[in-house]
Coordinates of C-alpha atoms in Angstrom, one line a residue:
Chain A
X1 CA 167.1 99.2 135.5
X2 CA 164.3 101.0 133.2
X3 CA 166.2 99.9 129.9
X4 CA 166.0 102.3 127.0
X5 CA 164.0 105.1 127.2
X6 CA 162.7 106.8 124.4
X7 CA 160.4 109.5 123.4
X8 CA 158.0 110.4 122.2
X9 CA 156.1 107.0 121.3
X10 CA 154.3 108.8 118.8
X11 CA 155.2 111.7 116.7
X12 CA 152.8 113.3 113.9
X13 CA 154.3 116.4 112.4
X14 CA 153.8 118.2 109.4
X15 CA 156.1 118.5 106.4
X16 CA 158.6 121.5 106.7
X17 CA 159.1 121.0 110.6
X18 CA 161.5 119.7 112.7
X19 CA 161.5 116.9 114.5
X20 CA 163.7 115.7 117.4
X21 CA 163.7 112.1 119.0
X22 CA 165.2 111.2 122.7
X23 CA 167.0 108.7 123.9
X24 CA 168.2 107.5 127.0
X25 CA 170.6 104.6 127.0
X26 CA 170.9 101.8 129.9
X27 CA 173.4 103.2 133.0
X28 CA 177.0 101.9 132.2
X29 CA 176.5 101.3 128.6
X30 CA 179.2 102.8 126.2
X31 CA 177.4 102.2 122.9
X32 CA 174.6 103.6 121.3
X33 CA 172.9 103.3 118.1
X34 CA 170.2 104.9 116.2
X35 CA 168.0 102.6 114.0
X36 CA 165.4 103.3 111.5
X37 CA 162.9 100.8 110.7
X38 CA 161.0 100.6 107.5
X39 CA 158.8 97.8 105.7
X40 CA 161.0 98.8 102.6
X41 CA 164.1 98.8 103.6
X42 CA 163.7 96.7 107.2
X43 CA 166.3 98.0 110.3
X44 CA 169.0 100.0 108.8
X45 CA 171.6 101.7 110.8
X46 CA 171.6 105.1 111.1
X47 CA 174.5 105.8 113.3
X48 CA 176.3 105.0 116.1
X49 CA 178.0 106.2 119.3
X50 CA 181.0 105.0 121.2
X51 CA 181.6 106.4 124.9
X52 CA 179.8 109.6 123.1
X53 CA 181.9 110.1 119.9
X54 CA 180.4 109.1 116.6
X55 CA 182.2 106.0 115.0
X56 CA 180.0 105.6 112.0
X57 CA 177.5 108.1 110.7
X58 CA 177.6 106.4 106.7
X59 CA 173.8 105.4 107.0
X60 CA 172.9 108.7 107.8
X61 CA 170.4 109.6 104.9
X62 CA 171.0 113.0 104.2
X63 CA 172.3 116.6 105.7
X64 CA 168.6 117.0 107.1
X65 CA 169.4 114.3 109.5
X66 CA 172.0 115.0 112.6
X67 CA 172.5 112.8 115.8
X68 CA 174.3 114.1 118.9
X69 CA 175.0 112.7 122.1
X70 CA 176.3 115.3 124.9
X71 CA 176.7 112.7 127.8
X72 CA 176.5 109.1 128.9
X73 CA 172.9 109.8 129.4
X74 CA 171.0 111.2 126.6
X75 CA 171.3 111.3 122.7
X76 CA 168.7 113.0 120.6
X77 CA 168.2 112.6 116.3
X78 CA 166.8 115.3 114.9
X79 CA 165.3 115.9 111.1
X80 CA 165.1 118.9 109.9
X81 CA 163.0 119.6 107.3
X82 CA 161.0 116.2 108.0
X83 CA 159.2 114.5 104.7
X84 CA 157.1 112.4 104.4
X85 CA 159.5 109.7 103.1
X86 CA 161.7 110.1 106.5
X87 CA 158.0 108.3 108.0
X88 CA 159.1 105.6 110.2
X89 CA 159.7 103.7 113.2
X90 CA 162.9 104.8 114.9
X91 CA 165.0 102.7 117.4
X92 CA 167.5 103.4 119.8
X93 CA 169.7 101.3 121.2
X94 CA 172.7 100.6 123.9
X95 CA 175.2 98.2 124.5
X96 CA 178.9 97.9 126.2
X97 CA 182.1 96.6 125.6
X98 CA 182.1 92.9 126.0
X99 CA 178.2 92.9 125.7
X100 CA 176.7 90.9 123.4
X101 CA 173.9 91.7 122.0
X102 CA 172.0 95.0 122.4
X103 CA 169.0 96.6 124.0
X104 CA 166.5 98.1 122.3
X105 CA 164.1 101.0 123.6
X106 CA 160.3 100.7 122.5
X107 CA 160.8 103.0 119.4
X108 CA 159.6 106.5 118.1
X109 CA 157.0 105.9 115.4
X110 CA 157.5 109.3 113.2
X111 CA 154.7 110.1 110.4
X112 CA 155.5 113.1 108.5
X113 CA 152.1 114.6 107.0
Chain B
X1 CA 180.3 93.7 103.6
X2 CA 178.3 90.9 105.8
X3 CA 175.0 90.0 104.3
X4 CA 172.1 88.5 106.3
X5 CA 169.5 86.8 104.4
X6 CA 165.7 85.4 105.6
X7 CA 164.0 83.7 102.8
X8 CA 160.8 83.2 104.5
X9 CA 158.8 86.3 104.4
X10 CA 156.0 84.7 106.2
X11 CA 155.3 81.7 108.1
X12 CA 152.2 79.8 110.1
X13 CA 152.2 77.1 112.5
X14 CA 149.6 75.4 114.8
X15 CA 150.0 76.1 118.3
X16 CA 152.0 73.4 120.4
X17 CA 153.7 72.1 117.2
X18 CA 157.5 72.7 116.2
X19 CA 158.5 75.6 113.5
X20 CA 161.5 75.9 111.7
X21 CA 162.5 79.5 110.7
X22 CA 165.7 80.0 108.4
X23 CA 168.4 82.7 108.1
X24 CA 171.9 82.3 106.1
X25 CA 174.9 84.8 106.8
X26 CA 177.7 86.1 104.1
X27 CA 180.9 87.1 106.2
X28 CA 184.3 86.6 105.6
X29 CA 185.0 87.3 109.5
X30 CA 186.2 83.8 111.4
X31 CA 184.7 85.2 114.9
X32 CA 181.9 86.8 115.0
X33 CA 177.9 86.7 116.8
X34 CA 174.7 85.4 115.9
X35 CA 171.6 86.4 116.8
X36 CA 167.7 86.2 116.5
X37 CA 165.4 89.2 117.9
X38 CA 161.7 88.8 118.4
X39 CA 159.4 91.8 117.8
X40 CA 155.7 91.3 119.0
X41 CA 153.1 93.8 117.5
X42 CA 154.2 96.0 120.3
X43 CA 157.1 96.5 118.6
X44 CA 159.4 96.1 121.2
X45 CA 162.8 94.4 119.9
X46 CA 163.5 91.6 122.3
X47 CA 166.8 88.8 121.9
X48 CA 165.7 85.5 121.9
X49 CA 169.0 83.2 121.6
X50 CA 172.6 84.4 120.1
X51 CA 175.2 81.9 119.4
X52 CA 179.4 82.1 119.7
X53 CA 181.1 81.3 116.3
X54 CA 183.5 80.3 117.7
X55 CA 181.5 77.3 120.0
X56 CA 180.5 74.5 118.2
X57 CA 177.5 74.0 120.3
X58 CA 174.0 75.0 119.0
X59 CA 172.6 77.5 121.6
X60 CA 169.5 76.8 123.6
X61 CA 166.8 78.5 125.5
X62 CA 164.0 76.8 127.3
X63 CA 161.8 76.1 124.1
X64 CA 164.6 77.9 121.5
X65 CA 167.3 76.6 119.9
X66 CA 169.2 77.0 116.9
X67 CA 171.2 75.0 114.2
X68 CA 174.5 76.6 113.7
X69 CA 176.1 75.3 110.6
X70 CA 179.1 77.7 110.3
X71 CA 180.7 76.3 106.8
X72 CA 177.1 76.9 105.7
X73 CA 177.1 80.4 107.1
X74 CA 173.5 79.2 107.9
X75 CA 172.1 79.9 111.2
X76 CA 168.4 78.7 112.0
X77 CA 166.0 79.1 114.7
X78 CA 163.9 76.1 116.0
X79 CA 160.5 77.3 117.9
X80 CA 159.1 74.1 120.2
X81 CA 156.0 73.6 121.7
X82 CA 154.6 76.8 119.8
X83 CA 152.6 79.5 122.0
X84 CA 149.9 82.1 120.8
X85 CA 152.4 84.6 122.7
X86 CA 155.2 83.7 120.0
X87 CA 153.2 85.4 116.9
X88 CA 156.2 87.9 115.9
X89 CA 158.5 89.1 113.4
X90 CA 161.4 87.4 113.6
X91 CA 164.8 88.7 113.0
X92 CA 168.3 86.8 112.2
X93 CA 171.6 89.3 113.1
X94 CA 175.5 89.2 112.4
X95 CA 177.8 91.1 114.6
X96 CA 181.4 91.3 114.3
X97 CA 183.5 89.9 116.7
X98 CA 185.7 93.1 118.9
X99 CA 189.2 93.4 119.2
X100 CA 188.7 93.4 123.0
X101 CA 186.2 90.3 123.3
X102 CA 182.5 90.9 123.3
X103 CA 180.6 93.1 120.3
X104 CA 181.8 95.3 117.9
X105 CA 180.2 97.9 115.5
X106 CA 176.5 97.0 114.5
X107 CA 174.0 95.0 114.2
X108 CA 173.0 93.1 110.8
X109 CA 169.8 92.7 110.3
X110 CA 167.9 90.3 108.0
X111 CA 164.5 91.3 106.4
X112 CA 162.6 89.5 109.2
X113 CA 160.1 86.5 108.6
X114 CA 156.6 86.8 109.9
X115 CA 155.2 84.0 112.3
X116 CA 152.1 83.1 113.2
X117 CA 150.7 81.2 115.3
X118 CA 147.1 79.6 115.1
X119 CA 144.9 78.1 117.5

């Protein structure tokens, strides 16, 4: 299995824009979970998925932030209008019922100019 | 609300010797998970050891182990035989225990401490 997939890696936009970051959880796995992680404010939950319904969105900062997740296959965050503030690293993750423990994809660093 | 707490922001230990990092836990769940994650300067978010709650015995893993003291709500990681390759951030995480067996909800991250590791 190729694990979590994210992209992009990197991601350098401008103030103003929008800015969409992919995910792709682990085959089989009915949770996923969007994490941002700051020196601040360390890994806070964003929001998360269960068999493609969101369950908790509370740590969702604002309306410019929105998370969706069509299928079993692919969830995207978007942020639109970015700022500079919203600079980060951004985690994805996915897990299943009985798991324990998740796994994390390699992260979206986002730096908003 | 469960709080996890790492009062060690940073730490250092000579390679090949034996580090203690700490973490303590504020839950008033009776079953739940414990974890520590390991991210390298790649970034990478990688599970080291979790423990049961509910099993009295501290978990172990080749040259990890913890010290589970549940009326404590204190929850350790031991590092033996310390590596170059174990220079990380460290993370301690609380999950609830789901109504099915296995996880439930999120994880709850501490801060993180900072190891490193010197030749």
């Amino acid at each position: 299995d190729a694990g979590v997939i994210q992209s992009p890696r990197h991601e350098v936009t401008e103030m103003g824009q929008e800015v969409t970051l992919r995910c792709k959880p682990i085959s089989g796995h009915d949770y996923l979970f969007w994490y941002r992680q700051t020196m601040m404010r360390g890994l806070e939950l964003l929001i998360y998925f269960n068999n493609n319904v969101p369950i908790d969105d509370s740590g969702m900062p604002e309306d410019r932030f929105s998370a969706k997740m069509p299928n079993a296959s692919f969830s995207t965050l978007k942020i639109q209008p970015s700022e500079p503030r919203d600079s980060a690293v951004y985690f994805c993750a996915s897990s299943w019922t009985g798991g324990l423990g998740y796994t994390f994809g390699s992260g979206t660093r986002l730096t908003v100019v | 609300a469960q709080t996890v707490t790492q009062s060690q922001p940073e730490m250092s230990v000579q390679e090949a010797e034996t580090v203690t990092l700490s973490c303590t836990y504020d839950t008033s769940e009776s079953n739940y998970y414990l974890f520590w994650y390991k991210q390298p300067p790649s970034r990478q978010m990688i599970l080291v050891i979790r423990q049961e709650a509910y099993k009295q015995q501290n978990a172990t893993e080749n040259r990890f182990s913890v010290n589970f003291q549940k009326a404590a709500k204190s929850f350790s990681l031991k590092i033996s035989d310390s590596q170059l390759g174990d220079t990380a951030m460290y993370f301690c995480a609380f999950m609830k225990h789901g109504n099915y067996g296995g996880s439930q909800g999120n994880l709850i991250f501490g801060k993180g401490t900072k190891l490193s590791v010197k030749p």
